[in-house]
Amino acid sequence: MDSEVDKPSHLSVILDLSPTQWYLSARATNPYPLTIGSFLSQLLAFLNAHIGTKNENTLAVFGAFPGKSVMLYTSTEALVDEPPPLDANSYPPFRMVDTTVTRQILRELDAIEPGDEPPCALVGALTKALCYINRITLPSTSSTNVAEGSTHLPDPRILILSVSPDLSSSYIPIMNAIFSAQKLKVTIDVCKIYGADTVFLQQAAHLTNGSYIYLERRDALLQYLIMSFLPPPLVRKVLTVPRQDKIDFRAACFCHKNIVDVGFVCSVCLSIFCQPVPVCSTCRTKFPIKALQRLKSACPSPAPAPPRPLANLNNAVPRTTEATNHSTPGLR
Ligand SMILES: [Zn+2]
Ligand SMILES: [Zn+2]
């Protein structure tokens, strides 16, 4: 057990850097306003704590900017040409992380054009983090310098610091990223810093055995980070790290990307639809008209009422499980 706990660990941090959400988070009307500057200084202290815990620990930082994801820092290769100037009063690895991360974030934020802000590329950053972990944990056999740093890393993990709401169009890519993380044995931790809970990130943490924490006291961000996210998953076996007690398992329909309480699942490819469809849009399976009529009549919406707009489906329909129909092809 001791030797296992002693192993080095890899941490990939994904920063959600949506300018709009950070502006909202810093407003003085919030119970605990948190500015991006204060967030970054607490984050850098946390990153320093991770690399300071063990000499062999590795770190990568990814930024999710509007419509773009960027690798901001990695401890395994140099991203910037000019190293930060030496300072007798600071530990060089800490200084390297601090200056590189801040410089890269400032450069990306300065490059954002004023105007419409596209949603943050969280999925892009998550996928990049998974590819990076895949690369450092499974070095290609053709590479000649398999240094000791690239040997198999135990429990790599990803920490997502989220401020943006769920983007329902990213449901399928997020689920695919979760499956890749499960296969790579990567734990995904989520700290929701601002805004409402995100359904998809709750599921990501739950399915990869990570922990999802909603930051209630945002003035204590560093304390949450150190207490909950600094210990690597192997150490968490002997510590009690807080986890969420309830998880929202709803999915988004493939047709309109709405988050639905009751969905209809294609019995062939498991695509989810918010209403019975004659032909599955993913695998083109045709469903018998009889099954459709039966499912439509069994829909939770009362028959005489006019069809409700889909947006209301989220609140109006109680969460129930649909009766299943095992005849193939058909909807179940
Ligand atoms: Zn739909
Ligand atoms: Zn299908």
mmCIF file of C-alpha atoms and ligand atoms in Angstrom:
data_model
loop_
_atom_site.group_PDB
_atom_site.id
_atom_site.type_symbol
_atom_site.label_atom_id
_atom_site.label_comp_id
_atom_site.label_asym_id
_atom_site.label_seq_id
_atom_site.Cartn_x
_atom_site.Cartn_y
_atom_site.Cartn_z
ATOM 1 C CA MET A 1 0.000 0.000 0.000
ATOM 2 C CA ASP A 2 2.756 2.414 0.970
ATOM 3 C CA SER A 3 4.630 1.962 -2.272
ATOM 4 C CA GLU A 4 1.406 2.496 -4.226
ATOM 5 C CA VAL A 5 0.612 5.726 -2.412
ATOM 6 C CA ASP A 6 4.183 6.871 -2.997
ATOM 7 C CA LYS A 7 3.907 6.738 -6.792
ATOM 8 C CA PRO A 8 4.096 9.962 -8.797
ATOM 9 C CA SER A 9 0.873 11.205 -10.352
ATOM 10 C CA HIS A 10 -0.142 13.204 -13.380
ATOM 11 C CA LEU A 11 -2.612 16.079 -13.227
ATOM 12 C CA SER A 12 -4.192 17.775 -16.243
ATOM 13 C CA VAL A 13 -6.146 20.902 -15.345
ATOM 14 C CA ILE A 14 -8.791 22.324 -17.683
ATOM 15 C CA LEU A 15 -9.634 25.985 -17.115
ATOM 16 C CA ASP A 16 -12.946 27.324 -18.338
ATOM 17 C CA LEU A 17 -11.992 30.885 -19.338
ATOM 18 C CA SER A 18 -15.217 32.324 -20.671
ATOM 19 C CA PRO A 19 -14.879 36.139 -20.345
ATOM 20 C CA THR A 20 -18.654 36.585 -19.932
ATOM 21 C CA GLN A 21 -18.966 34.018 -17.151
ATOM 22 C CA TRP A 22 -15.956 35.429 -15.310
ATOM 23 C CA TYR A 23 -17.418 38.924 -15.584
ATOM 24 C CA LEU A 24 -20.669 37.617 -14.052
ATOM 25 C CA SER A 25 -18.748 35.774 -11.346
ATOM 26 C CA ALA A 26 -16.921 38.946 -10.288
ATOM 27 C CA ARG A 27 -20.060 41.076 -9.826
ATOM 28 C CA ALA A 28 -20.351 42.504 -6.340
ATOM 29 C CA THR A 29 -23.997 41.382 -6.109
ATOM 30 C CA ASN A 30 -22.897 37.734 -5.855
ATOM 31 C CA PRO A 31 -22.769 36.266 -2.348
ATOM 32 C CA TYR A 32 -19.053 35.567 -2.808
ATOM 33 C CA PRO A 33 -17.715 37.451 -5.826
ATOM 34 C CA LEU A 34 -14.660 35.843 -7.386
ATOM 35 C CA THR A 35 -12.591 37.680 -9.972
ATOM 36 C CA ILE A 36 -10.488 35.924 -12.571
ATOM 37 C CA GLY A 37 -7.355 37.479 -11.034
ATOM 38 C CA SER A 38 -8.085 36.053 -7.607
ATOM 39 C CA PHE A 39 -8.997 32.715 -9.230
ATOM 40 C CA LEU A 40 -5.672 32.579 -11.071
ATOM 41 C CA SER A 41 -3.573 33.360 -8.013
ATOM 42 C CA GLN A 42 -5.319 30.597 -6.013
ATOM 43 C CA LEU A 43 -5.029 28.228 -8.949
ATOM 44 C CA LEU A 44 -1.275 28.849 -9.284
ATOM 45 C CA ALA A 45 -0.813 28.110 -5.588
ATOM 46 C CA PHE A 46 -2.649 24.812 -6.132
ATOM 47 C CA LEU A 47 -0.551 23.936 -9.205
ATOM 48 C CA ASN A 48 2.626 24.690 -7.248
ATOM 49 C CA ALA A 49 1.376 22.450 -4.451
ATOM 50 C CA HIS A 50 0.908 19.610 -6.947
ATOM 51 C CA ILE A 51 4.392 19.852 -8.459
ATOM 52 C CA GLY A 52 5.894 20.483 -5.035
ATOM 53 C CA THR A 53 4.341 17.378 -3.498
ATOM 54 C CA LYS A 54 6.577 15.026 -5.422
ATOM 55 C CA ASN A 55 9.516 15.654 -7.684
ATOM 56 C CA GLU A 56 8.246 13.201 -10.335
ATOM 57 C CA ASN A 57 4.702 14.630 -10.480
ATOM 58 C CA THR A 58 3.738 15.904 -13.911
ATOM 59 C CA LEU A 59 1.335 18.676 -14.795
ATOM 60 C CA ALA A 60 -0.454 19.962 -17.875
ATOM 61 C CA VAL A 61 -2.808 22.938 -18.100
ATOM 62 C CA PHE A 62 -5.383 23.432 -20.848
ATOM 63 C CA GLY A 63 -7.536 26.499 -21.429
ATOM 64 C CA ALA A 64 -11.058 26.437 -22.858
ATOM 65 C CA PHE A 65 -11.566 29.822 -24.518
ATOM 66 C CA PRO A 66 -14.566 30.920 -26.600
ATOM 67 C CA GLY A 67 -14.547 28.629 -29.618
ATOM 68 C CA LYS A 68 -10.967 27.515 -29.038
ATOM 69 C CA SER A 69 -8.954 25.247 -26.728
ATOM 70 C CA VAL A 70 -5.261 25.758 -26.033
ATOM 71 C CA MET A 71 -2.572 23.875 -24.172
ATOM 72 C CA LEU A 72 -1.205 26.464 -21.746
ATOM 73 C CA TYR A 73 1.495 24.555 -19.929
ATOM 74 C CA THR A 74 3.076 21.129 -19.727
ATOM 75 C CA SER A 75 5.869 20.010 -17.464
ATOM 76 C CA THR A 76 7.146 17.441 -19.973
ATOM 77 C CA GLU A 77 8.036 19.833 -22.800
ATOM 78 C CA ALA A 78 8.718 23.549 -23.140
ATOM 79 C CA LEU A 79 5.898 25.499 -24.791
ATOM 80 C CA VAL A 80 7.524 28.928 -24.788
ATOM 81 C CA ASP A 81 10.839 29.696 -26.409
ATOM 82 C CA GLU A 82 12.158 32.107 -23.831
ATOM 83 C CA PRO A 83 12.271 30.768 -20.276
ATOM 84 C CA PRO A 84 11.260 33.233 -17.551
ATOM 85 C CA PRO A 85 14.141 35.239 -16.102
ATOM 86 C CA LEU A 86 15.713 33.714 -13.024
ATOM 87 C CA ASP A 87 14.741 35.147 -9.701
ATOM 88 C CA ALA A 88 16.777 34.391 -6.597
ATOM 89 C CA ASN A 89 13.650 34.537 -4.450
ATOM 90 C CA SER A 90 11.556 31.934 -6.234
ATOM 91 C CA TYR A 91 11.812 28.201 -6.837
ATOM 92 C CA PRO A 92 12.446 27.793 -10.605
ATOM 93 C CA PRO A 93 9.760 25.104 -11.316
ATOM 94 C CA PHE A 94 7.091 27.227 -9.579
ATOM 95 C CA ARG A 95 8.192 30.325 -11.435
ATOM 96 C CA MET A 96 8.088 28.438 -14.720
ATOM 97 C CA VAL A 97 4.456 27.349 -14.164
ATOM 98 C CA ASP A 98 3.323 30.744 -12.920
ATOM 99 C CA THR A 99 4.830 32.819 -15.712
ATOM 100 C CA THR A 100 3.966 30.410 -18.516
ATOM 101 C CA VAL A 101 0.323 29.934 -17.508
ATOM 102 C CA THR A 102 -0.291 33.656 -16.892
ATOM 103 C CA ARG A 103 1.475 34.738 -20.066
ATOM 104 C CA GLN A 104 -0.409 32.248 -22.245
ATOM 105 C CA ILE A 105 -3.799 33.134 -20.737
ATOM 106 C CA LEU A 106 -3.196 36.865 -21.215
ATOM 107 C CA ARG A 107 -2.140 36.290 -24.812
ATOM 108 C CA GLU A 108 -5.276 34.249 -25.600
ATOM 109 C CA LEU A 109 -7.630 36.660 -23.825
ATOM 110 C CA ASP A 110 -6.094 39.639 -25.653
ATOM 111 C CA ALA A 111 -6.644 37.892 -28.966
ATOM 112 C CA ILE A 112 -10.411 37.536 -28.396
ATOM 113 C CA GLU A 113 -12.283 39.844 -30.747
ATOM 114 C CA PRO A 114 -15.115 41.905 -29.268
ATOM 115 C CA GLY A 115 -18.576 40.858 -30.385
ATOM 116 C CA ASP A 116 -20.517 37.632 -30.182
ATOM 117 C CA GLU A 117 -18.856 35.180 -27.866
ATOM 118 C CA PRO A 118 -19.053 31.561 -29.034
ATOM 119 C CA PRO A 119 -19.393 28.939 -26.284
ATOM 120 C CA CYS A 120 -16.201 27.787 -24.590
ATOM 121 C CA ALA A 121 -14.467 24.836 -26.221
ATOM 122 C CA LEU A 122 -14.588 22.649 -23.121
ATOM 123 C CA VAL A 123 -14.907 19.425 -25.090
ATOM 124 C CA GLY A 124 -11.900 20.391 -27.208
ATOM 125 C CA ALA A 125 -9.800 20.953 -24.089
ATOM 126 C CA LEU A 126 -11.025 17.690 -22.554
ATOM 127 C CA THR A 127 -10.155 15.747 -25.690
ATOM 128 C CA LYS A 128 -6.712 17.370 -25.875
ATOM 129 C CA ALA A 129 -6.092 16.442 -22.238
ATOM 130 C CA LEU A 130 -7.064 12.821 -22.929
ATOM 131 C CA CYS A 131 -4.817 12.666 -26.006
ATOM 132 C CA TYR A 132 -1.962 14.132 -23.995
ATOM 133 C CA ILE A 133 -2.431 11.606 -21.179
ATOM 134 C CA ASN A 134 -2.625 8.809 -23.737
ATOM 135 C CA ARG A 135 0.649 9.996 -25.227
ATOM 136 C CA ILE A 136 2.586 10.222 -21.970
ATOM 137 C CA THR A 137 1.229 7.026 -20.450
ATOM 138 C CA LEU A 138 1.644 4.871 -23.533
ATOM 139 C CA PRO A 139 4.861 6.017 -25.210
ATOM 140 C CA SER A 140 5.045 4.812 -28.789
ATOM 141 C CA THR A 141 7.384 1.877 -29.264
ATOM 142 C CA SER A 142 9.082 3.626 -32.179
ATOM 143 C CA SER A 143 10.307 6.507 -30.024
ATOM 144 C CA THR A 144 13.888 5.892 -29.030
ATOM 145 C CA ASN A 145 14.145 7.970 -25.902
ATOM 146 C CA VAL A 146 11.721 6.317 -23.552
ATOM 147 C CA ALA A 147 12.923 8.348 -20.609
ATOM 148 C CA GLU A 148 12.019 7.468 -17.061
ATOM 149 C CA GLY A 149 9.557 10.369 -17.094
ATOM 150 C CA SER A 150 7.449 8.679 -19.736
ATOM 151 C CA THR A 151 7.119 5.329 -18.016
ATOM 152 C CA HIS A 152 3.648 4.218 -17.091
ATOM 153 C CA LEU A 153 2.042 6.821 -14.841
ATOM 154 C CA PRO A 154 -0.354 5.520 -12.234
ATOM 155 C CA ASP A 155 -3.704 7.208 -11.844
ATOM 156 C CA PRO A 156 -3.582 10.141 -14.214
ATOM 157 C CA ARG A 157 -6.430 12.546 -13.580
ATOM 158 C CA ILE A 158 -8.136 15.558 -15.114
ATOM 159 C CA LEU A 159 -9.519 18.432 -13.065
ATOM 160 C CA ILE A 160 -12.102 20.614 -14.797
ATOM 161 C CA LEU A 161 -12.670 24.067 -13.289
ATOM 162 C CA SER A 162 -15.993 25.035 -14.801
ATOM 163 C CA VAL A 163 -17.887 28.340 -14.890
ATOM 164 C CA SER A 164 -20.011 27.911 -18.042
ATOM 165 C CA PRO A 165 -23.444 26.267 -18.199
ATOM 166 C CA ASP A 166 -24.049 22.958 -19.991
ATOM 167 C CA LEU A 167 -23.935 23.127 -23.751
ATOM 168 C CA SER A 168 -26.486 20.534 -24.779
ATOM 169 C CA SER A 169 -25.016 20.178 -28.280
ATOM 170 C CA SER A 170 -21.847 18.812 -26.675
ATOM 171 C CA TYR A 171 -23.616 15.881 -24.981
ATOM 172 C CA ILE A 172 -22.423 13.237 -27.449
ATOM 173 C CA PRO A 173 -18.759 14.411 -27.578
ATOM 174 C CA ILE A 174 -18.665 14.635 -23.763
ATOM 175 C CA MET A 175 -20.037 11.096 -23.437
ATOM 176 C CA ASN A 176 -17.434 9.886 -25.936
ATOM 177 C CA ALA A 177 -14.704 11.625 -23.913
ATOM 178 C CA ILE A 178 -16.023 9.938 -20.744
ATOM 179 C CA PHE A 179 -15.804 6.515 -22.396
ATOM 180 C CA SER A 180 -12.212 7.232 -23.509
ATOM 181 C CA ALA A 181 -11.352 8.353 -19.978
ATOM 182 C CA GLN A 182 -12.809 5.142 -18.564
ATOM 183 C CA LYS A 183 -10.733 3.096 -20.986
ATOM 184 C CA LEU A 184 -7.556 5.035 -20.122
ATOM 185 C CA LYS A 185 -8.400 4.746 -16.389
ATOM 186 C CA VAL A 186 -8.348 8.534 -16.063
ATOM 187 C CA THR A 187 -10.267 10.044 -13.162
ATOM 188 C CA ILE A 188 -12.185 13.225 -14.011
ATOM 189 C CA ASP A 189 -12.704 15.658 -11.131
ATOM 190 C CA VAL A 190 -14.941 18.674 -11.521
ATOM 191 C CA CYS A 191 -15.073 21.851 -9.478
ATOM 192 C CA LYS A 192 -18.061 23.995 -10.401
ATOM 193 C CA ILE A 193 -16.901 27.486 -9.544
ATOM 194 C CA TYR A 194 -19.734 29.617 -10.873
ATOM 195 C CA GLY A 195 -23.247 29.062 -12.220
ATOM 196 C CA ALA A 196 -25.740 26.233 -11.978
ATOM 197 C CA ASP A 197 -24.732 22.571 -11.724
ATOM 198 C CA THR A 198 -23.802 21.011 -15.042
ATOM 199 C CA VAL A 199 -25.486 17.693 -15.749
ATOM 200 C CA PHE A 200 -22.827 16.405 -18.142
ATOM 201 C CA LEU A 201 -19.857 17.144 -15.897
ATOM 202 C CA GLN A 202 -21.660 15.516 -12.956
ATOM 203 C CA GLN A 203 -21.976 12.405 -15.069
ATOM 204 C CA ALA A 204 -18.325 12.650 -16.177
ATOM 205 C CA ALA A 205 -17.128 12.706 -12.568
ATOM 206 C CA HIS A 206 -19.501 9.942 -11.494
ATOM 207 C CA LEU A 207 -18.633 7.598 -14.353
ATOM 208 C CA THR A 208 -14.859 7.977 -13.928
ATOM 209 C CA ASN A 209 -14.913 7.675 -10.131
ATOM 210 C CA GLY A 210 -13.952 11.307 -9.676
ATOM 211 C CA SER A 211 -15.507 13.891 -7.467
ATOM 212 C CA TYR A 212 -17.794 16.739 -8.447
ATOM 213 C CA ILE A 213 -17.813 19.647 -6.078
ATOM 214 C CA TYR A 214 -20.047 22.677 -6.280
ATOM 215 C CA LEU A 215 -18.180 25.612 -4.795
ATOM 216 C CA GLU A 216 -20.514 27.175 -2.256
ATOM 217 C CA ARG A 217 -18.010 29.420 -0.487
ATOM 218 C CA ARG A 218 -16.121 30.890 -3.411
ATOM 219 C CA ASP A 219 -13.865 32.871 -1.107
ATOM 220 C CA ALA A 220 -12.412 29.498 -0.010
ATOM 221 C CA LEU A 221 -11.487 28.224 -3.480
ATOM 222 C CA LEU A 222 -7.896 27.321 -2.611
ATOM 223 C CA GLN A 223 -9.022 25.399 0.445
ATOM 224 C CA TYR A 224 -11.476 23.347 -1.630
ATOM 225 C CA LEU A 225 -8.775 22.680 -4.224
ATOM 226 C CA ILE A 226 -6.160 21.581 -1.701
ATOM 227 C CA MET A 227 -8.475 19.494 0.468
ATOM 228 C CA SER A 228 -10.387 17.747 -2.307
ATOM 229 C CA PHE A 229 -8.310 17.713 -5.453
ATOM 230 C CA LEU A 230 -4.674 17.645 -4.382
ATOM 231 C CA PRO A 231 -4.564 13.984 -3.247
ATOM 232 C CA PRO A 232 -4.244 11.653 -6.266
ATOM 233 C CA PRO A 233 -6.925 8.928 -6.577
ATOM 234 C CA LEU A 234 -4.691 6.260 -4.990
ATOM 235 C CA VAL A 235 -4.292 8.362 -1.844
ATOM 236 C CA ARG A 236 -8.026 9.020 -1.746
ATOM 237 C CA LYS A 237 -8.533 5.395 -0.766
ATOM 238 C CA VAL A 238 -7.305 6.349 2.692
ATOM 239 C CA LEU A 239 -8.829 9.836 2.745
ATOM 240 C CA THR A 240 -12.457 10.769 2.588
ATOM 241 C CA VAL A 241 -12.784 13.200 -0.265
ATOM 242 C CA PRO A 242 -16.186 14.877 -0.609
ATOM 243 C CA ARG A 243 -18.324 13.700 -3.514
ATOM 244 C CA GLN A 244 -21.675 14.768 -4.808
ATOM 245 C CA ASP A 245 -24.605 13.032 -3.171
ATOM 246 C CA LYS A 246 -27.061 13.393 -6.027
ATOM 247 C CA ILE A 247 -26.331 13.130 -9.710
ATOM 248 C CA ASP A 248 -28.518 14.274 -12.556
ATOM 249 C CA PHE A 249 -28.536 11.397 -15.052
ATOM 250 C CA ARG A 250 -30.625 13.043 -17.725
ATOM 251 C CA ALA A 251 -29.444 12.862 -21.309
ATOM 252 C CA ALA A 252 -29.823 15.185 -24.277
ATOM 253 C CA CYS A 253 -31.932 14.034 -27.231
ATOM 254 C CA PHE A 254 -30.041 13.532 -30.470
ATOM 255 C CA CYS A 255 -32.672 15.362 -32.533
ATOM 256 C CA HIS A 256 -32.923 18.755 -30.815
ATOM 257 C CA LYS A 257 -30.120 18.541 -28.226
ATOM 258 C CA ASN A 258 -32.604 19.221 -25.433
ATOM 259 C CA ILE A 259 -32.046 17.674 -22.027
ATOM 260 C CA VAL A 260 -35.010 15.331 -21.622
ATOM 261 C CA ASP A 261 -36.622 13.578 -18.674
ATOM 262 C CA VAL A 262 -38.336 10.915 -20.780
ATOM 263 C CA GLY A 263 -36.675 9.767 -23.935
ATOM 264 C CA PHE A 264 -37.171 7.131 -26.617
ATOM 265 C CA VAL A 265 -34.158 4.952 -27.343
ATOM 266 C CA CYS A 266 -33.455 3.309 -30.688
ATOM 267 C CA SER A 267 -33.263 -0.415 -30.006
ATOM 268 C CA VAL A 268 -30.507 -0.863 -32.577
ATOM 269 C CA CYS A 269 -27.990 1.960 -31.940
ATOM 270 C CA LEU A 270 -29.222 3.373 -28.576
ATOM 271 C CA SER A 271 -29.720 6.916 -29.945
ATOM 272 C CA ILE A 272 -32.034 8.987 -27.750
ATOM 273 C CA PHE A 273 -35.016 10.928 -29.100
ATOM 274 C CA CYS A 274 -37.442 13.215 -27.296
ATOM 275 C CA GLN A 275 -40.433 11.795 -29.210
ATOM 276 C CA PRO A 276 -41.132 8.578 -31.133
ATOM 277 C CA VAL A 277 -39.651 8.817 -34.636
ATOM 278 C CA PRO A 278 -40.508 6.631 -37.651
ATOM 279 C CA VAL A 279 -36.866 6.346 -38.779
ATOM 280 C CA CYS A 280 -33.779 6.530 -36.554
ATOM 281 C CA SER A 281 -31.694 9.453 -37.784
ATOM 282 C CA THR A 282 -28.449 7.779 -36.711
ATOM 283 C CA CYS A 283 -28.706 4.215 -38.029
ATOM 284 C CA ARG A 284 -31.675 4.629 -40.418
ATOM 285 C CA THR A 285 -33.626 1.771 -38.842
ATOM 286 C CA LYS A 286 -37.354 1.956 -39.682
ATOM 287 C CA PHE A 287 -39.790 1.306 -36.868
ATOM 288 C CA PRO A 288 -43.214 -0.345 -37.356
ATOM 289 C CA ILE A 289 -46.099 2.108 -37.439
ATOM 290 C CA LYS A 290 -47.980 0.081 -34.781
ATOM 291 C CA ALA A 291 -45.205 0.466 -32.247
ATOM 292 C CA LEU A 292 -45.066 4.204 -32.936
ATOM 293 C CA GLN A 293 -48.797 4.626 -32.426
ATOM 294 C CA ARG A 294 -48.668 2.659 -29.204
ATOM 295 C CA LEU A 295 -45.733 4.719 -27.889
ATOM 296 C CA LYS A 296 -47.355 7.999 -28.916
ATOM 297 C CA SER A 297 -50.519 7.049 -27.040
ATOM 298 C CA ALA A 298 -48.408 6.067 -24.034
ATOM 299 C CA CYS A 299 -46.617 9.440 -24.048
ATOM 300 C CA PRO A 300 -46.924 11.233 -20.705
ATOM 301 C CA SER A 301 -48.502 14.307 -22.340
ATOM 302 C CA PRO A 302 -52.340 14.198 -22.184
ATOM 303 C CA ALA A 303 -53.779 13.235 -25.590
ATOM 304 C CA PRO A 304 -56.444 15.978 -26.082
ATOM 305 C CA ALA A 305 -54.041 18.839 -25.331
ATOM 306 C CA PRO A 306 -52.247 20.458 -28.267
ATOM 307 C CA PRO A 307 -48.622 19.315 -28.719
ATOM 308 C CA ARG A 308 -46.444 21.071 -26.205
ATOM 309 C CA PRO A 309 -43.368 23.010 -27.257
ATOM 310 C CA LEU A 310 -40.271 20.916 -26.646
ATOM 311 C CA ALA A 311 -38.704 23.485 -24.377
ATOM 312 C CA ASN A 312 -41.379 22.763 -21.795
ATOM 313 C CA LEU A 313 -40.625 19.068 -21.748
ATOM 314 C CA ASN A 314 -37.858 19.535 -19.205
ATOM 315 C CA ASN A 315 -40.073 20.912 -16.459
ATOM 316 C CA ALA A 316 -43.469 19.565 -17.311
ATOM 317 C CA VAL A 317 -42.901 15.832 -17.593
ATOM 318 C CA PRO A 318 -42.336 13.843 -14.423
ATOM 319 C CA ARG A 319 -39.267 11.631 -14.484
ATOM 320 C CA THR A 320 -40.482 8.128 -15.278
ATOM 321 C CA THR A 321 -39.081 5.200 -17.130
ATOM 322 C CA GLU A 322 -40.833 4.314 -20.353
ATOM 323 C CA ALA A 323 -42.352 0.914 -20.836
ATOM 324 C CA THR A 324 -40.008 -1.101 -22.989
ATOM 325 C CA ASN A 325 -40.853 -2.748 -26.238
ATOM 326 C CA HIS A 326 -38.577 -5.596 -27.134
ATOM 327 C CA SER A 327 -39.871 -6.331 -30.629
ATOM 328 C CA THR A 328 -37.154 -5.572 -33.156
ATOM 329 C CA PRO A 329 -36.910 -3.272 -34.868
ATOM 330 C CA GLY A 330 -38.813 -0.959 -32.606
ATOM 331 C CA LEU A 331 -38.475 1.722 -30.030
ATOM 332 C CA ARG A 332 -37.943 0.864 -26.445
HETATM 333 ZN ZN ZN B 1 -35.382 16.071 -29.620
HETATM 334 ZN ZN ZN B 2 -30.686 3.813 -34.381
#
